[in-house]
Amino acid sequence: MSQIIRVKDVSIGEGHPKICAPMVGTTMALLEEEALTISELSCDLVEWRVDYFNDVMNIDRVKEALSHIKKILMEKPLIFTFRNRAEGGQQTISPAYYHHLLASVIETKQIELVDVELMMDDAVVHALVSTAHKHQVAVIVSNHDFKQTPSTQEMVQRMIKASELGGDIPKLAVMPQCTSDVLALMEATRCVKEDHGIGPLITMAMGGLGMVSRLAGEVFGSDLTFGAAKTASAPGQIAAAELQQVIQLIHRNMPGINQ
């Protein structure tokens, strides 16, 4: 059965899809500037894409930056994400350091959610899920395909596996080549949510062609979307303020809302 994931005052899987603003600063100064901008936005969550950070190979500097970010963002829940280059990130690190980095940050208890890549070795995913849950950190198990859109069946299976590995929120992002790819992503989302009872979910088709999936995800079962504060972290990302207006409009007109 689909669940509701609560992080601070935000309920993912309940009400309108939540909006997450990414931080992509390369230095401490740029991250602080981004955090100040985001702190004034009406977004629900923030994602720190630490693969953009110049000092990501220095755990102490990562922790220092995290402390600065948290002081500025105050009560906004924070997702900690290192995205490897194979899944659209800025750089690649070894599985061993990936595990060390994420586990070290989880143990600071300064994040509310952590993103773990589905394509990591299952043992690494299991270990990080276990560490996160031990420290009351929710886990997004994610998969990104920047080249294509897999078959509907394959997308469904990836999200099911993300859930079976212990992920609280499966996430899938794909690159559509045609409108039928966007429809396939939406059908896979509906299938996982309605037929398999798995959720919350985060799904999106990237690029301009897939923009509708970011706007109307609620219709098909996606519970969170990403909106840019200053700089987008993925193709097709819309400004958070504009995104909020459309999401609220769609939510108000969903069956059962205020009726």
Coordinates of C-alpha atoms in Angstrom, one line a residue:
M1 CA 0.0 0.0 0.0
S2 CA 1.2 3.5 -0.9
Q3 CA 2.5 5.3 2.2
I4 CA 3.0 8.9 3.3
I5 CA 6.5 10.0 4.0
R6 CA 6.7 12.9 6.6
V7 CA 9.8 15.0 6.8
K8 CA 9.5 17.9 9.3
D9 CA 6.2 19.6 8.3
V10 CA 6.1 18.2 4.8
S11 CA 4.0 15.2 3.8
I12 CA 5.1 13.5 0.6
G13 CA 2.4 11.4 -0.9
E14 CA -0.4 13.5 0.6
G15 CA -2.0 16.6 -0.9
H16 CA -0.5 18.4 -3.9
P17 CA 2.9 17.3 -5.3
K18 CA 5.7 18.8 -3.4
I19 CA 8.2 21.1 -5.0
C20 CA 12.0 20.7 -4.4
A21 CA 14.5 23.3 -5.4
P22 CA 18.1 22.1 -6.2
M23 CA 21.3 23.7 -5.0
V24 CA 24.2 23.4 -7.5
G25 CA 26.8 25.7 -6.1
T26 CA 30.4 24.8 -6.6
T27 CA 31.8 26.7 -3.6
M28 CA 30.8 27.5 -0.1
A29 CA 30.1 31.1 -1.0
L30 CA 27.8 30.1 -4.0
L31 CA 26.0 27.6 -1.9
E32 CA 25.3 30.2 0.8
E33 CA 24.0 32.6 -1.9
E34 CA 21.7 29.8 -3.3
A35 CA 20.5 28.9 0.1
L36 CA 19.5 32.5 0.9
T37 CA 17.6 32.7 -2.4
I38 CA 15.8 29.4 -1.8
S39 CA 15.0 30.3 1.8
E40 CA 12.7 33.0 0.4
L41 CA 11.0 30.7 -2.1
S42 CA 7.7 28.9 -1.2
C43 CA 9.2 25.5 -2.2
D44 CA 8.7 22.5 0.1
L45 CA 12.1 20.9 0.1
V46 CA 15.7 21.5 -1.0
E47 CA 18.1 19.1 -2.7
W48 CA 21.8 19.6 -2.3
R49 CA 23.5 18.2 -5.5
V50 CA 26.9 17.7 -3.9
D51 CA 28.4 16.4 -7.1
Y52 CA 28.7 20.0 -8.2
F53 CA 30.7 20.9 -5.0
N54 CA 34.4 21.5 -5.7
D55 CA 35.4 20.0 -2.3
V56 CA 33.2 16.9 -2.5
M57 CA 36.3 14.7 -1.9
N58 CA 36.8 16.3 1.5
I59 CA 34.3 14.9 4.0
D60 CA 35.1 17.6 6.5
R61 CA 34.4 20.4 4.0
V62 CA 31.2 18.7 2.9
K63 CA 30.0 18.6 6.5
E64 CA 31.1 22.2 7.1
A65 CA 29.1 23.3 4.0
L66 CA 26.1 21.3 5.1
S67 CA 26.1 23.1 8.5
H68 CA 26.1 26.5 6.8
I69 CA 23.3 25.4 4.4
K70 CA 21.1 24.1 7.2
K71 CA 21.4 27.3 9.3
I72 CA 20.2 29.3 6.3
L73 CA 17.4 27.0 5.2
M74 CA 16.1 26.6 8.7
E75 CA 13.0 24.3 8.6
K76 CA 13.1 23.3 4.9
P77 CA 13.8 19.5 4.6
L78 CA 17.0 18.7 2.8
I79 CA 17.7 15.9 0.3
F80 CA 21.4 15.0 0.1
T81 CA 22.4 13.8 -3.4
F82 CA 25.6 12.8 -5.2
R83 CA 24.8 12.1 -8.8
N84 CA 27.4 10.1 -10.7
R85 CA 28.2 11.1 -14.2
A86 CA 26.6 8.0 -15.7
E87 CA 23.3 9.2 -14.4
G88 CA 23.7 12.9 -15.4
G89 CA 26.0 14.1 -12.6
Q90 CA 29.0 16.3 -12.7
Q91 CA 31.6 13.7 -11.7
T92 CA 32.2 10.1 -10.8
I93 CA 33.4 8.6 -7.6
S94 CA 34.2 5.0 -6.5
P95 CA 31.4 2.9 -5.0
A96 CA 33.5 2.8 -1.8
Y97 CA 33.7 6.6 -1.5
Y98 CA 30.1 7.0 -2.5
H99 CA 29.1 4.8 0.4
H100 CA 31.5 6.6 2.8
L101 CA 30.3 10.0 1.7
L102 CA 26.6 9.3 2.0
A103 CA 26.9 7.3 5.3
S104 CA 29.0 10.1 6.9
V105 CA 26.5 12.7 6.0
I106 CA 23.5 10.6 7.2
E107 CA 25.3 10.2 10.5
T108 CA 25.4 13.9 11.1
K109 CA 21.6 13.9 11.4
Q110 CA 21.5 17.2 9.5
I111 CA 19.6 15.8 6.5
E112 CA 16.0 14.6 6.2
L113 CA 16.3 12.5 3.0
V114 CA 19.2 10.9 1.1
D115 CA 19.2 9.9 -2.6
V116 CA 20.8 6.5 -3.3
E117 CA 21.3 5.4 -6.9
L118 CA 19.5 2.2 -7.9
M119 CA 22.3 1.1 -10.2
M120 CA 24.8 0.9 -7.3
D121 CA 25.6 -2.6 -6.2
D122 CA 22.7 -4.0 -4.2
A123 CA 24.9 -4.4 -1.1
V124 CA 25.8 -0.7 -1.2
V125 CA 22.1 0.3 -1.5
H126 CA 21.1 -2.1 1.3
A127 CA 23.8 -0.7 3.6
L128 CA 22.9 2.9 3.0
V129 CA 19.2 2.2 3.4
S130 CA 20.0 0.5 6.7
T131 CA 22.2 3.4 7.9
A132 CA 19.6 6.0 6.8
H133 CA 16.7 4.3 8.6
K134 CA 18.8 3.9 11.7
H135 CA 19.2 7.7 11.8
Q136 CA 15.5 8.4 10.8
V137 CA 16.5 9.6 7.3
A138 CA 14.1 8.8 4.5
V139 CA 15.6 7.2 1.4
I140 CA 14.9 8.0 -2.3
V141 CA 16.2 5.2 -4.5
S142 CA 16.7 6.8 -7.9
N143 CA 17.4 5.9 -11.5
H144 CA 18.1 8.4 -14.4
D145 CA 18.4 7.6 -18.1
F146 CA 19.6 10.7 -20.0
K147 CA 19.7 8.8 -23.4
Q148 CA 16.3 7.2 -23.8
T149 CA 13.1 6.0 -22.3
P150 CA 13.0 2.3 -21.4
S151 CA 9.9 0.2 -22.1
T152 CA 6.9 0.7 -19.8
Q153 CA 7.6 -2.8 -18.3
E154 CA 11.2 -2.0 -17.6
M155 CA 10.4 1.3 -15.9
V156 CA 7.8 -0.4 -13.7
Q157 CA 10.4 -3.1 -12.8
R158 CA 13.0 -0.5 -11.9
M159 CA 10.6 1.3 -9.5
I160 CA 9.5 -2.0 -8.0
K161 CA 13.1 -2.9 -7.4
A162 CA 13.8 0.5 -5.8
S163 CA 11.0 -0.2 -3.3
E164 CA 12.1 -3.8 -2.7
L165 CA 15.6 -2.5 -1.9
G166 CA 14.1 -0.5 1.0
G167 CA 13.6 2.8 -0.7
D168 CA 10.9 4.9 0.9
I169 CA 10.4 6.8 -2.4
P170 CA 11.3 5.3 -5.8
K171 CA 12.5 7.9 -8.3
L172 CA 12.7 7.6 -12.1
A173 CA 13.8 10.2 -14.7
V174 CA 14.0 9.4 -18.4
M175 CA 14.8 11.2 -21.6
P176 CA 11.9 11.0 -24.1
Q177 CA 12.5 10.9 -27.9
C178 CA 8.9 11.2 -28.8
T179 CA 5.5 11.9 -27.3
S180 CA 4.8 8.2 -26.8
D181 CA 7.8 8.0 -24.5
V182 CA 6.2 10.6 -22.3
L183 CA 3.0 8.7 -22.2
A184 CA 4.9 5.5 -21.4
L185 CA 6.5 7.2 -18.4
M186 CA 3.1 8.4 -17.2
E187 CA 1.6 4.9 -17.6
A188 CA 4.5 3.3 -15.7
T189 CA 3.9 5.8 -12.9
R190 CA 0.2 5.0 -12.8
C191 CA 0.9 1.3 -12.9
V192 CA 3.3 1.3 -10.0
K193 CA 1.1 3.6 -7.8
E194 CA -2.3 2.1 -8.6
D195 CA -1.7 -1.6 -9.6
H196 CA 1.3 -2.3 -7.3
G197 CA 0.4 0.1 -4.4
I198 CA 3.9 1.5 -4.2
G199 CA 4.5 5.1 -3.3
P200 CA 5.2 7.9 -2.8
L201 CA 6.8 8.2 -6.2
I202 CA 8.9 10.7 -8.1
T203 CA 8.9 10.4 -11.9
M204 CA 9.6 12.7 -14.7
A205 CA 10.3 12.8 -18.4
M206 CA 13.2 15.3 -19.0
G207 CA 13.7 18.0 -21.6
G208 CA 11.1 20.2 -23.2
L209 CA 9.1 17.3 -24.5
G210 CA 8.7 15.9 -21.0
M211 CA 7.8 19.2 -19.3
V212 CA 4.1 18.1 -19.0
S213 CA 5.2 15.3 -16.7
R214 CA 6.7 17.8 -14.3
L215 CA 3.5 19.9 -14.3
A216 CA 0.8 17.2 -14.3
G217 CA 2.6 14.4 -12.3
E218 CA -0.2 14.4 -9.7
V219 CA -2.7 13.1 -12.4
F220 CA -0.6 9.9 -12.9
G221 CA 0.8 9.4 -9.4
S222 CA 4.1 11.4 -9.0
D223 CA 4.3 13.1 -5.6
L224 CA 7.3 15.4 -6.0
T225 CA 8.8 17.6 -8.7
F226 CA 11.8 19.8 -9.1
G227 CA 11.8 23.5 -9.8
A228 CA 14.8 25.7 -10.3
A229 CA 15.7 28.5 -8.0
K230 CA 18.5 30.0 -10.1
T231 CA 20.1 27.2 -12.0
A232 CA 18.4 24.0 -13.2
S233 CA 20.0 20.7 -12.3
A234 CA 18.3 18.7 -15.1
P235 CA 16.9 19.4 -18.6
G236 CA 13.4 20.8 -18.7
Q237 CA 13.4 22.0 -15.1
I238 CA 11.0 25.0 -14.6
A239 CA 11.4 27.9 -12.3
A240 CA 10.0 26.9 -8.9
A241 CA 7.6 29.9 -8.6
E242 CA 6.0 29.2 -12.0
L243 CA 5.8 25.5 -11.3
Q244 CA 3.9 26.2 -8.1
Q245 CA 1.2 28.1 -9.8
V246 CA 0.5 25.3 -12.3
I247 CA 0.7 22.5 -9.7
Q248 CA -1.8 24.3 -7.4
L249 CA -4.2 24.9 -10.4
I250 CA -4.1 21.2 -11.3
H251 CA -4.5 20.1 -7.7
R252 CA -7.5 22.3 -7.1
N253 CA -9.2 20.7 -10.1
M254 CA -8.4 17.1 -9.3
P255 CA -11.5 14.8 -8.6
G256 CA -12.3 14.8 -4.9
I257 CA -10.6 18.1 -4.1
N258 CA -12.9 20.6 -2.5
Q259 CA -15.9 18.7 -3.8

